[in-house]
């Protein structure tokens, strides 16, 4: 059974929408937890003279989690920051070629970061590295960041290979 382009396009848009919703919900939940940790820490520090134990470690890990969880969402929206000092006058095919070359470079860099982060996680895990106060293992944290980076790399690569026009990531 062959799919018509319209059905394939609709399925692709639905998949993108679902992935975007999942990343938005995860990132939002992490931001709420981060807000809660900060609130409890500040209230405890100023009103009870007892800050939340390990709050700085939790804050660091949660900020990292928000950044890496939000990365696939940015890639799905094709929302990377771009400076167009030399390319602002490109139109049509030239703009599409330049955009897709940029996407290929971003995909390669994200894949490299994912690979290095995975190796770093292996090292951290082999040392038994943990946070100082709460003793949270850092190897799995690095692996999670690596997986999210790799997923972002795949998303950007798919956008480049599909040749979606700039700002039209819904063609994903």
Short mmCIF file of N, CA and C in Angstrom, two decimals:
data_model
loop_
_atom_site.label_atom_id
_atom_site.label_comp_id
_atom_site.label_asym_id
_atom_site.label_seq_id
_atom_site.Cartn_x
_atom_site.Cartn_y
_atom_site.Cartn_z
N UNK A 1 0.84 -1.18 0.00
CA UNK A 1 0.00 0.00 0.00
C UNK A 1 0.89 1.24 0.00
N UNK A 2 0.71 2.10 -0.96
CA UNK A 2 1.51 3.30 -1.09
C UNK A 2 0.76 4.48 -0.49
N UNK A 3 1.49 5.26 0.27
CA UNK A 3 0.89 6.45 0.85
C UNK A 3 0.91 7.59 -0.16
N UNK A 4 -0.13 8.35 -0.16
CA UNK A 4 -0.13 9.53 -1.00
C UNK A 4 0.70 10.59 -0.29
N UNK A 5 1.28 11.54 -1.03
CA UNK A 5 2.10 12.58 -0.40
C UNK A 5 1.35 13.32 0.70
N UNK A 6 0.04 13.51 0.51
CA UNK A 6 -0.73 14.24 1.51
C UNK A 6 -0.80 13.47 2.82
N UNK A 7 -1.04 12.15 2.73
CA UNK A 7 -1.10 11.34 3.94
C UNK A 7 0.25 11.25 4.61
N UNK A 8 1.31 11.09 3.83
CA UNK A 8 2.66 11.03 4.38
C UNK A 8 3.02 12.35 5.06
N UNK A 9 2.67 13.44 4.42
CA UNK A 9 2.93 14.76 5.00
C UNK A 9 2.17 14.98 6.29
N UNK A 10 0.93 14.52 6.32
CA UNK A 10 0.10 14.66 7.52
C UNK A 10 0.68 13.82 8.65
N UNK A 11 1.10 12.59 8.33
CA UNK A 11 1.69 11.71 9.35
C UNK A 11 2.99 12.33 9.89
N UNK A 12 3.77 12.91 9.00
CA UNK A 12 5.01 13.55 9.41
C UNK A 12 4.74 14.74 10.32
N UNK A 13 3.76 15.57 9.97
CA UNK A 13 3.40 16.71 10.81
C UNK A 13 2.87 16.26 12.16
N UNK A 14 2.07 15.18 12.17
CA UNK A 14 1.54 14.66 13.43
C UNK A 14 2.66 14.15 14.32
N UNK A 15 3.64 13.47 13.73
CA UNK A 15 4.78 12.98 14.49
C UNK A 15 5.56 14.14 15.08
N UNK A 16 5.82 15.16 14.27
CA UNK A 16 6.54 16.34 14.74
C UNK A 16 5.78 17.01 15.87
N UNK A 17 4.48 17.16 15.71
CA UNK A 17 3.64 17.79 16.74
C UNK A 17 3.69 17.00 18.05
N UNK A 18 3.63 15.67 17.94
CA UNK A 18 3.66 14.82 19.13
C UNK A 18 5.03 14.93 19.84
N UNK A 19 6.10 14.87 19.06
CA UNK A 19 7.43 15.00 19.64
C UNK A 19 7.61 16.36 20.30
N UNK A 20 7.13 17.39 19.63
CA UNK A 20 7.23 18.75 20.18
C UNK A 20 6.44 18.87 21.48
N UNK A 21 5.26 18.28 21.53
CA UNK A 21 4.42 18.32 22.73
C UNK A 21 5.11 17.60 23.90
N UNK A 22 5.70 16.44 23.61
CA UNK A 22 6.39 15.68 24.65
C UNK A 22 7.55 16.49 25.22
N UNK A 23 8.38 17.06 24.33
CA UNK A 23 9.52 17.84 24.82
C UNK A 23 9.06 19.09 25.57
N UNK A 24 7.98 19.71 25.12
CA UNK A 24 7.45 20.89 25.82
C UNK A 24 6.95 20.51 27.21
N UNK A 25 6.25 19.39 27.33
CA UNK A 25 5.76 18.96 28.63
C UNK A 25 6.91 18.61 29.58
N UNK A 26 7.90 17.90 29.08
CA UNK A 26 9.05 17.55 29.92
C UNK A 26 9.80 18.80 30.38
N UNK A 27 10.05 19.69 29.44
CA UNK A 27 10.77 20.92 29.78
C UNK A 27 9.96 21.76 30.77
N UNK A 28 8.67 21.86 30.55
CA UNK A 28 7.81 22.60 31.48
C UNK A 28 7.80 21.99 32.86
N UNK A 29 7.73 20.67 32.94
CA UNK A 29 7.74 19.99 34.24
C UNK A 29 9.07 20.24 34.95
N UNK A 30 10.17 20.18 34.21
CA UNK A 30 11.47 20.44 34.82
C UNK A 30 11.58 21.88 35.31
N UNK A 31 11.03 22.82 34.55
CA UNK A 31 11.03 24.22 34.99
C UNK A 31 10.21 24.41 36.26
N UNK A 32 9.08 23.70 36.35
CA UNK A 32 8.27 23.77 37.58
C UNK A 32 9.02 23.21 38.77
N UNK A 33 9.71 22.10 38.59
CA UNK A 33 10.51 21.52 39.67
C UNK A 33 11.62 22.48 40.07
N UNK A 34 12.28 23.08 39.08
CA UNK A 34 13.34 24.05 39.36
C UNK A 34 12.79 25.23 40.16
N UNK A 35 11.62 25.72 39.77
CA UNK A 35 10.98 26.82 40.49
C UNK A 35 10.66 26.40 41.92
N UNK A 36 10.15 25.19 42.08
CA UNK A 36 9.83 24.69 43.42
C UNK A 36 11.06 24.56 44.30
N UNK A 37 12.14 24.05 43.75
CA UNK A 37 13.39 23.93 44.52
C UNK A 37 13.87 25.30 44.96
N UNK A 38 13.85 26.24 44.03
CA UNK A 38 14.29 27.60 44.34
C UNK A 38 13.40 28.23 45.40
N UNK A 39 12.09 28.07 45.27
CA UNK A 39 11.15 28.64 46.23
C UNK A 39 11.38 28.07 47.63
N UNK A 40 11.46 26.75 47.72
CA UNK A 40 11.67 26.11 49.02
C UNK A 40 13.00 26.55 49.62
N UNK A 41 14.04 26.62 48.78
CA UNK A 41 15.35 27.03 49.27
C UNK A 41 15.33 28.46 49.80
N UNK A 42 14.74 29.37 49.04
CA UNK A 42 14.71 30.78 49.46
C UNK A 42 13.85 30.96 50.71
N UNK A 43 12.67 30.35 50.73
CA UNK A 43 11.81 30.47 51.92
C UNK A 43 12.49 29.88 53.15
N UNK A 44 13.11 28.72 52.97
CA UNK A 44 13.82 28.11 54.09
C UNK A 44 14.99 28.94 54.56
N UNK A 45 15.71 29.53 53.62
CA UNK A 45 16.89 30.34 53.96
C UNK A 45 16.51 31.61 54.72
N UNK A 46 15.48 32.31 54.24
CA UNK A 46 15.17 33.61 54.81
C UNK A 46 14.17 33.58 55.96
N UNK A 47 13.28 32.61 55.98
CA UNK A 47 12.27 32.59 57.03
C UNK A 47 12.54 31.56 58.12
N UNK A 48 13.22 30.49 57.79
CA UNK A 48 13.46 29.43 58.77
C UNK A 48 14.94 29.28 59.10
N UNK A 49 15.77 30.11 58.45
CA UNK A 49 17.21 30.05 58.64
C UNK A 49 17.76 28.65 58.36
N UNK A 50 17.12 27.95 57.42
CA UNK A 50 17.52 26.60 57.07
C UNK A 50 17.29 26.37 55.57
N UNK A 51 18.33 26.60 54.75
CA UNK A 51 18.16 26.40 53.30
C UNK A 51 17.92 24.93 52.97
N UNK A 52 17.39 24.68 51.80
CA UNK A 52 17.14 23.32 51.33
C UNK A 52 18.48 22.62 51.12
N UNK A 53 18.72 21.50 51.79
CA UNK A 53 19.99 20.79 51.61
C UNK A 53 20.15 20.32 50.16
N UNK A 54 21.30 20.63 49.57
CA UNK A 54 21.59 20.19 48.20
C UNK A 54 20.90 21.02 47.13
N UNK A 55 20.35 22.17 47.50
CA UNK A 55 19.61 22.98 46.53
C UNK A 55 20.49 23.43 45.36
N UNK A 56 21.73 23.78 45.64
CA UNK A 56 22.59 24.25 44.54
C UNK A 56 22.88 23.11 43.56
N UNK A 57 23.07 21.89 44.07
CA UNK A 57 23.28 20.75 43.19
C UNK A 57 22.04 20.46 42.36
N UNK A 58 20.89 20.48 43.01
CA UNK A 58 19.64 20.25 42.28
C UNK A 58 19.41 21.31 41.22
N UNK A 59 19.71 22.55 41.57
CA UNK A 59 19.54 23.65 40.61
C UNK A 59 20.44 23.46 39.40
N UNK A 60 21.69 23.11 39.62
CA UNK A 60 22.62 22.88 38.51
C UNK A 60 22.13 21.75 37.61
N UNK A 61 21.72 20.65 38.21
CA UNK A 61 21.25 19.50 37.41
C UNK A 61 19.96 19.83 36.67
N UNK A 62 19.06 20.56 37.32
CA UNK A 62 17.79 20.89 36.68
C UNK A 62 17.98 21.89 35.54
N UNK A 63 18.88 22.85 35.69
CA UNK A 63 19.15 23.80 34.60
C UNK A 63 19.73 23.04 33.40
N UNK A 64 20.66 22.12 33.67
CA UNK A 64 21.22 21.31 32.59
C UNK A 64 20.12 20.48 31.92
N UNK A 65 19.23 19.91 32.72
CA UNK A 65 18.15 19.09 32.17
C UNK A 65 17.21 19.93 31.31
N UNK A 66 16.91 21.15 31.75
CA UNK A 66 16.04 22.03 30.96
C UNK A 66 16.69 22.35 29.62
N UNK A 67 17.98 22.65 29.64
CA UNK A 67 18.68 22.99 28.38
C UNK A 67 18.66 21.81 27.42
N UNK A 68 19.05 20.63 27.91
CA UNK A 68 19.16 19.49 27.00
C UNK A 68 17.79 18.93 26.62
N UNK A 69 16.79 19.06 27.48
CA UNK A 69 15.44 18.61 27.12
C UNK A 69 14.82 19.57 26.11
N UNK A 70 15.15 20.84 26.22
CA UNK A 70 14.62 21.83 25.28
C UNK A 70 15.28 21.79 23.92
N UNK A 71 16.47 21.21 23.84
CA UNK A 71 17.21 21.17 22.57
C UNK A 71 16.45 20.49 21.43
N UNK A 72 15.84 19.31 21.66
CA UNK A 72 15.07 18.71 20.56
C UNK A 72 13.88 19.58 20.13
N UNK A 73 13.28 20.29 21.07
CA UNK A 73 12.16 21.17 20.73
C UNK A 73 12.63 22.31 19.83
N UNK A 74 13.78 22.86 20.13
CA UNK A 74 14.33 23.92 19.29
C UNK A 74 14.62 23.38 17.89
N UNK A 75 15.17 22.17 17.83
CA UNK A 75 15.48 21.56 16.54
C UNK A 75 14.21 21.26 15.75
N UNK A 76 13.17 20.78 16.44
CA UNK A 76 11.90 20.49 15.76
C UNK A 76 11.27 21.76 15.18
N UNK A 77 11.49 22.89 15.86
CA UNK A 77 10.95 24.16 15.38
C UNK A 77 11.89 24.88 14.42
N UNK A 78 13.07 24.29 14.17
CA UNK A 78 14.09 24.93 13.35
C UNK A 78 14.39 26.31 13.92
N UNK A 79 14.50 26.37 15.24
CA UNK A 79 14.59 27.65 15.93
C UNK A 79 15.98 28.04 16.38
N UNK A 80 17.01 27.59 15.70
CA UNK A 80 18.36 27.96 16.09
C UNK A 80 18.62 29.43 15.77
N UNK A 81 19.48 30.03 16.57
CA UNK A 81 19.87 31.41 16.33
C UNK A 81 20.76 31.44 15.09
N UNK A 82 20.49 32.37 14.20
CA UNK A 82 21.28 32.48 12.97
C UNK A 82 21.64 33.94 12.74
N UNK A 83 22.88 34.16 12.37
CA UNK A 83 23.34 35.50 12.03
C UNK A 83 23.52 35.52 10.52
N UNK A 84 22.83 36.43 9.87
CA UNK A 84 22.86 36.44 8.40
C UNK A 84 23.54 37.69 7.84
N UNK A 85 24.74 37.96 8.32
CA UNK A 85 25.47 39.13 7.84
C UNK A 85 25.74 39.05 6.34
N UNK A 86 26.08 37.87 5.88
CA UNK A 86 26.46 37.70 4.47
C UNK A 86 25.37 37.04 3.64
N UNK A 87 24.39 36.47 4.29
CA UNK A 87 23.39 35.71 3.56
C UNK A 87 22.01 36.35 3.53
N UNK A 88 21.89 37.55 4.04
CA UNK A 88 20.58 38.19 4.14
C UNK A 88 19.93 38.46 2.78
N UNK A 89 20.72 38.50 1.74
CA UNK A 89 20.17 38.78 0.40
C UNK A 89 19.89 37.52 -0.41
N UNK A 90 20.17 36.37 0.17
CA UNK A 90 19.89 35.12 -0.55
C UNK A 90 18.40 34.90 -0.66
N UNK A 91 17.98 34.37 -1.78
CA UNK A 91 16.56 34.08 -2.03
C UNK A 91 16.44 32.73 -2.71
N UNK A 92 15.27 32.15 -2.63
CA UNK A 92 14.95 30.94 -3.39
C UNK A 92 15.89 29.78 -3.12
N UNK A 93 16.38 29.21 -4.19
CA UNK A 93 17.21 28.00 -4.12
C UNK A 93 18.50 28.24 -3.33
N UNK A 94 19.11 29.40 -3.51
CA UNK A 94 20.37 29.71 -2.81
C UNK A 94 20.15 29.72 -1.30
N UNK A 95 19.04 30.29 -0.85
CA UNK A 95 18.72 30.31 0.57
C UNK A 95 18.49 28.90 1.10
N UNK A 96 17.79 28.09 0.33
CA UNK A 96 17.52 26.71 0.75
C UNK A 96 18.81 25.90 0.85
N UNK A 97 19.70 26.07 -0.13
CA UNK A 97 20.99 25.37 -0.10
C UNK A 97 21.80 25.81 1.11
N UNK A 98 21.88 27.11 1.32
CA UNK A 98 22.64 27.64 2.47
C UNK A 98 22.04 27.14 3.78
N UNK A 99 20.73 27.15 3.91
CA UNK A 99 20.06 26.68 5.12
C UNK A 99 20.35 25.21 5.38
N UNK A 100 20.28 24.41 4.34
CA UNK A 100 20.50 22.97 4.52
C UNK A 100 21.96 22.63 4.78
N UNK A 101 22.89 23.39 4.22
CA UNK A 101 24.31 23.19 4.56
C UNK A 101 24.52 23.54 6.03
N UNK A 102 23.90 24.62 6.48
CA UNK A 102 23.97 24.98 7.90
C UNK A 102 23.40 23.89 8.79
N UNK A 103 22.28 23.31 8.37
CA UNK A 103 21.67 22.22 9.14
C UNK A 103 22.60 21.01 9.22
N UNK A 104 23.25 20.68 8.11
CA UNK A 104 24.18 19.55 8.11
C UNK A 104 25.34 19.80 9.08
N UNK A 105 25.83 21.03 9.13
CA UNK A 105 26.91 21.37 10.06
C UNK A 105 26.41 21.26 11.50
N UNK A 106 25.21 21.78 11.77
CA UNK A 106 24.63 21.69 13.11
C UNK A 106 24.44 20.23 13.51
N UNK A 107 23.94 19.41 12.59
CA UNK A 107 23.74 17.99 12.88
C UNK A 107 25.06 17.31 13.22
N UNK A 108 26.11 17.64 12.47
CA UNK A 108 27.43 17.05 12.73
C UNK A 108 27.97 17.49 14.09
N UNK A 109 27.83 18.76 14.41
CA UNK A 109 28.32 19.26 15.70
C UNK A 109 27.54 18.63 16.85
N UNK A 110 26.22 18.54 16.72
CA UNK A 110 25.42 17.90 17.76
C UNK A 110 25.79 16.42 17.93
N UNK A 111 26.06 15.74 16.83
CA UNK A 111 26.48 14.33 16.91
C UNK A 111 27.83 14.22 17.61
N UNK A 112 28.74 15.13 17.31
CA UNK A 112 30.04 15.14 17.97
C UNK A 112 29.89 15.39 19.48
N UNK A 113 29.07 16.35 19.84
CA UNK A 113 28.82 16.65 21.26
C UNK A 113 28.20 15.43 21.94
N UNK A 114 27.25 14.77 21.28
CA UNK A 114 26.61 13.58 21.85
C UNK A 114 27.63 12.48 22.10
N UNK A 115 28.49 12.25 21.12
CA UNK A 115 29.51 11.21 21.24
C UNK A 115 30.47 11.52 22.40
N UNK A 116 30.95 12.77 22.47
CA UNK A 116 31.87 13.16 23.53
C UNK A 116 31.19 13.11 24.91
N UNK A 117 29.94 13.51 24.96
CA UNK A 117 29.19 13.47 26.22
C UNK A 117 29.01 12.02 26.68
N UNK A 118 28.77 11.11 25.74
CA UNK A 118 28.62 9.69 26.09
C UNK A 118 29.94 9.17 26.67
N UNK A 119 31.05 9.50 26.01
CA UNK A 119 32.36 9.07 26.51
C UNK A 119 32.64 9.66 27.90
N UNK A 120 32.27 10.91 28.09
CA UNK A 120 32.45 11.56 29.39
C UNK A 120 31.61 10.85 30.46
N UNK A 121 30.39 10.47 30.10
CA UNK A 121 29.53 9.72 31.02
C UNK A 121 30.15 8.38 31.40
N UNK A 122 30.79 7.72 30.43
CA UNK A 122 31.48 6.45 30.72
C UNK A 122 32.61 6.67 31.74
N UNK A 123 33.37 7.75 31.53
CA UNK A 123 34.46 8.06 32.48
C UNK A 123 33.90 8.36 33.86
N UNK A 124 32.88 9.22 33.92
CA UNK A 124 32.28 9.57 35.22
C UNK A 124 31.77 8.33 35.93
N UNK A 125 31.13 7.45 35.18
CA UNK A 125 30.57 6.24 35.76
C UNK A 125 31.68 5.30 36.26
N UNK A 126 32.78 5.20 35.50
CA UNK A 126 33.87 4.31 35.91
C UNK A 126 34.55 4.81 37.18
N UNK A 127 34.54 6.12 37.40
CA UNK A 127 35.11 6.69 38.63
C UNK A 127 34.12 6.65 39.78
N UNK A 128 32.85 6.37 39.48
CA UNK A 128 31.82 6.42 40.51
C UNK A 128 31.52 7.85 40.93
N UNK A 129 31.70 8.78 40.00
CA UNK A 129 31.53 10.21 40.28
C UNK A 129 30.08 10.54 40.64
N UNK A 130 29.90 11.29 41.72
CA UNK A 130 28.58 11.72 42.16
C UNK A 130 28.63 13.19 42.55
N UNK A 131 27.46 13.78 42.75
CA UNK A 131 27.43 15.13 43.30
C UNK A 131 27.92 15.04 44.74
N UNK A 132 28.43 16.14 45.26
CA UNK A 132 29.08 16.13 46.57
C UNK A 132 28.10 15.88 47.71
N UNK A 133 27.01 16.61 47.73
CA UNK A 133 26.11 16.55 48.88
C UNK A 133 25.05 15.46 48.76
N UNK A 134 24.37 15.41 47.63
CA UNK A 134 23.25 14.47 47.47
C UNK A 134 23.68 13.11 46.92
N UNK A 135 24.93 13.00 46.47
CA UNK A 135 25.47 11.73 45.96
C UNK A 135 24.71 11.21 44.74
N UNK A 136 24.26 12.10 43.88
CA UNK A 136 23.58 11.71 42.64
C UNK A 136 24.64 11.30 41.63
N UNK A 137 24.54 10.08 41.07
CA UNK A 137 25.54 9.64 40.09
C UNK A 137 25.51 10.52 38.83
N UNK A 138 26.70 10.93 38.37
CA UNK A 138 26.78 11.85 37.24
C UNK A 138 26.89 11.16 35.88
N UNK A 139 27.30 9.91 35.85
CA UNK A 139 27.39 9.19 34.58
C UNK A 139 26.05 9.14 33.85
N UNK A 140 24.98 8.68 34.51
CA UNK A 140 23.68 8.65 33.84
C UNK A 140 23.17 10.04 33.42
N UNK A 141 23.55 11.06 34.16
CA UNK A 141 23.16 12.42 33.78
C UNK A 141 23.81 12.78 32.44
N UNK A 142 25.09 12.48 32.31
CA UNK A 142 25.80 12.75 31.04
C UNK A 142 25.22 11.91 29.91
N UNK A 143 24.86 10.67 30.19
CA UNK A 143 24.28 9.82 29.15
C UNK A 143 22.93 10.37 28.68
N UNK A 144 22.12 10.86 29.62
CA UNK A 144 20.84 11.45 29.25
C UNK A 144 21.03 12.65 28.34
N UNK A 145 22.00 13.52 28.70
CA UNK A 145 22.31 14.68 27.85
C UNK A 145 22.80 14.23 26.48
N UNK A 146 23.59 13.17 26.45
CA UNK A 146 24.10 12.64 25.19
C UNK A 146 22.97 12.14 24.30
N UNK A 147 22.03 11.43 24.87
CA UNK A 147 20.90 10.89 24.11
C UNK A 147 20.06 12.03 23.53
N UNK A 148 19.82 13.07 24.33
CA UNK A 148 19.03 14.21 23.85
C UNK A 148 19.78 14.97 22.75
N UNK A 149 21.10 15.06 22.87
CA UNK A 149 21.90 15.69 21.82
C UNK A 149 21.85 14.87 20.54
N UNK A 150 21.95 13.55 20.68
CA UNK A 150 21.90 12.68 19.51
C UNK A 150 20.53 12.78 18.83
N UNK A 151 19.46 12.81 19.62
CA UNK A 151 18.12 12.95 19.04
C UNK A 151 18.00 14.28 18.30
N UNK A 152 18.56 15.33 18.87
CA UNK A 152 18.53 16.64 18.21
C UNK A 152 19.30 16.61 16.90
N UNK A 153 20.43 15.91 16.90
CA UNK A 153 21.22 15.77 15.68
C UNK A 153 20.42 15.07 14.59
N UNK A 154 19.72 14.01 14.96
CA UNK A 154 18.90 13.27 13.99
C UNK A 154 17.79 14.16 13.44
N UNK A 155 17.16 14.93 14.31
CA UNK A 155 16.07 15.82 13.88
C UNK A 155 16.59 16.82 12.84
N UNK A 156 17.72 17.46 13.14
CA UNK A 156 18.27 18.46 12.23
C UNK A 156 18.72 17.79 10.92
N UNK A 157 19.28 16.60 11.02
CA UNK A 157 19.69 15.88 9.82
C UNK A 157 18.48 15.55 8.94
N UNK A 158 17.39 15.12 9.55
CA UNK A 158 16.17 14.82 8.79
C UNK A 158 15.65 16.09 8.11
N UNK A 159 15.68 17.21 8.82
CA UNK A 159 15.25 18.47 8.20
C UNK A 159 16.12 18.80 6.99
N UNK A 160 17.42 18.60 7.13
CA UNK A 160 18.32 18.91 6.01
C UNK A 160 18.08 17.97 4.84
N UNK A 161 17.95 16.68 5.14
CA UNK A 161 17.77 15.71 4.05
C UNK A 161 16.41 15.85 3.37
N UNK A 162 15.41 16.26 4.13
CA UNK A 162 14.09 16.48 3.53
C UNK A 162 14.04 17.80 2.78
N UNK A 163 15.05 18.65 3.03
CA UNK A 163 15.11 19.91 2.31
C UNK A 163 14.02 20.89 2.68
N UNK A 164 13.56 20.83 3.92
CA UNK A 164 12.51 21.76 4.37
C UNK A 164 13.02 23.19 4.25
N UNK A 165 12.16 24.07 3.79
CA UNK A 165 12.58 25.46 3.66
C UNK A 165 12.64 26.11 5.03
N UNK A 166 13.47 27.15 5.16
CA UNK A 166 13.68 27.83 6.45
C UNK A 166 12.37 28.31 7.01
N UNK A 167 12.16 28.01 8.30
CA UNK A 167 10.93 28.43 8.95
C UNK A 167 9.77 27.51 8.64
N UNK A 168 10.00 26.43 7.91
CA UNK A 168 8.94 25.51 7.54
C UNK A 168 9.26 24.11 8.04
N UNK A 169 9.64 24.03 9.32
CA UNK A 169 10.00 22.74 9.90
C UNK A 169 8.81 21.79 9.94
N UNK A 170 7.60 22.34 9.72
CA UNK A 170 6.44 21.45 9.69
C UNK A 170 6.51 20.51 8.49
N UNK A 171 7.43 20.78 7.55
CA UNK A 171 7.63 19.88 6.42
C UNK A 171 8.38 18.63 6.86
N UNK A 172 8.87 18.63 8.08
CA UNK A 172 9.60 17.51 8.67
C UNK A 172 8.82 16.25 8.45
#
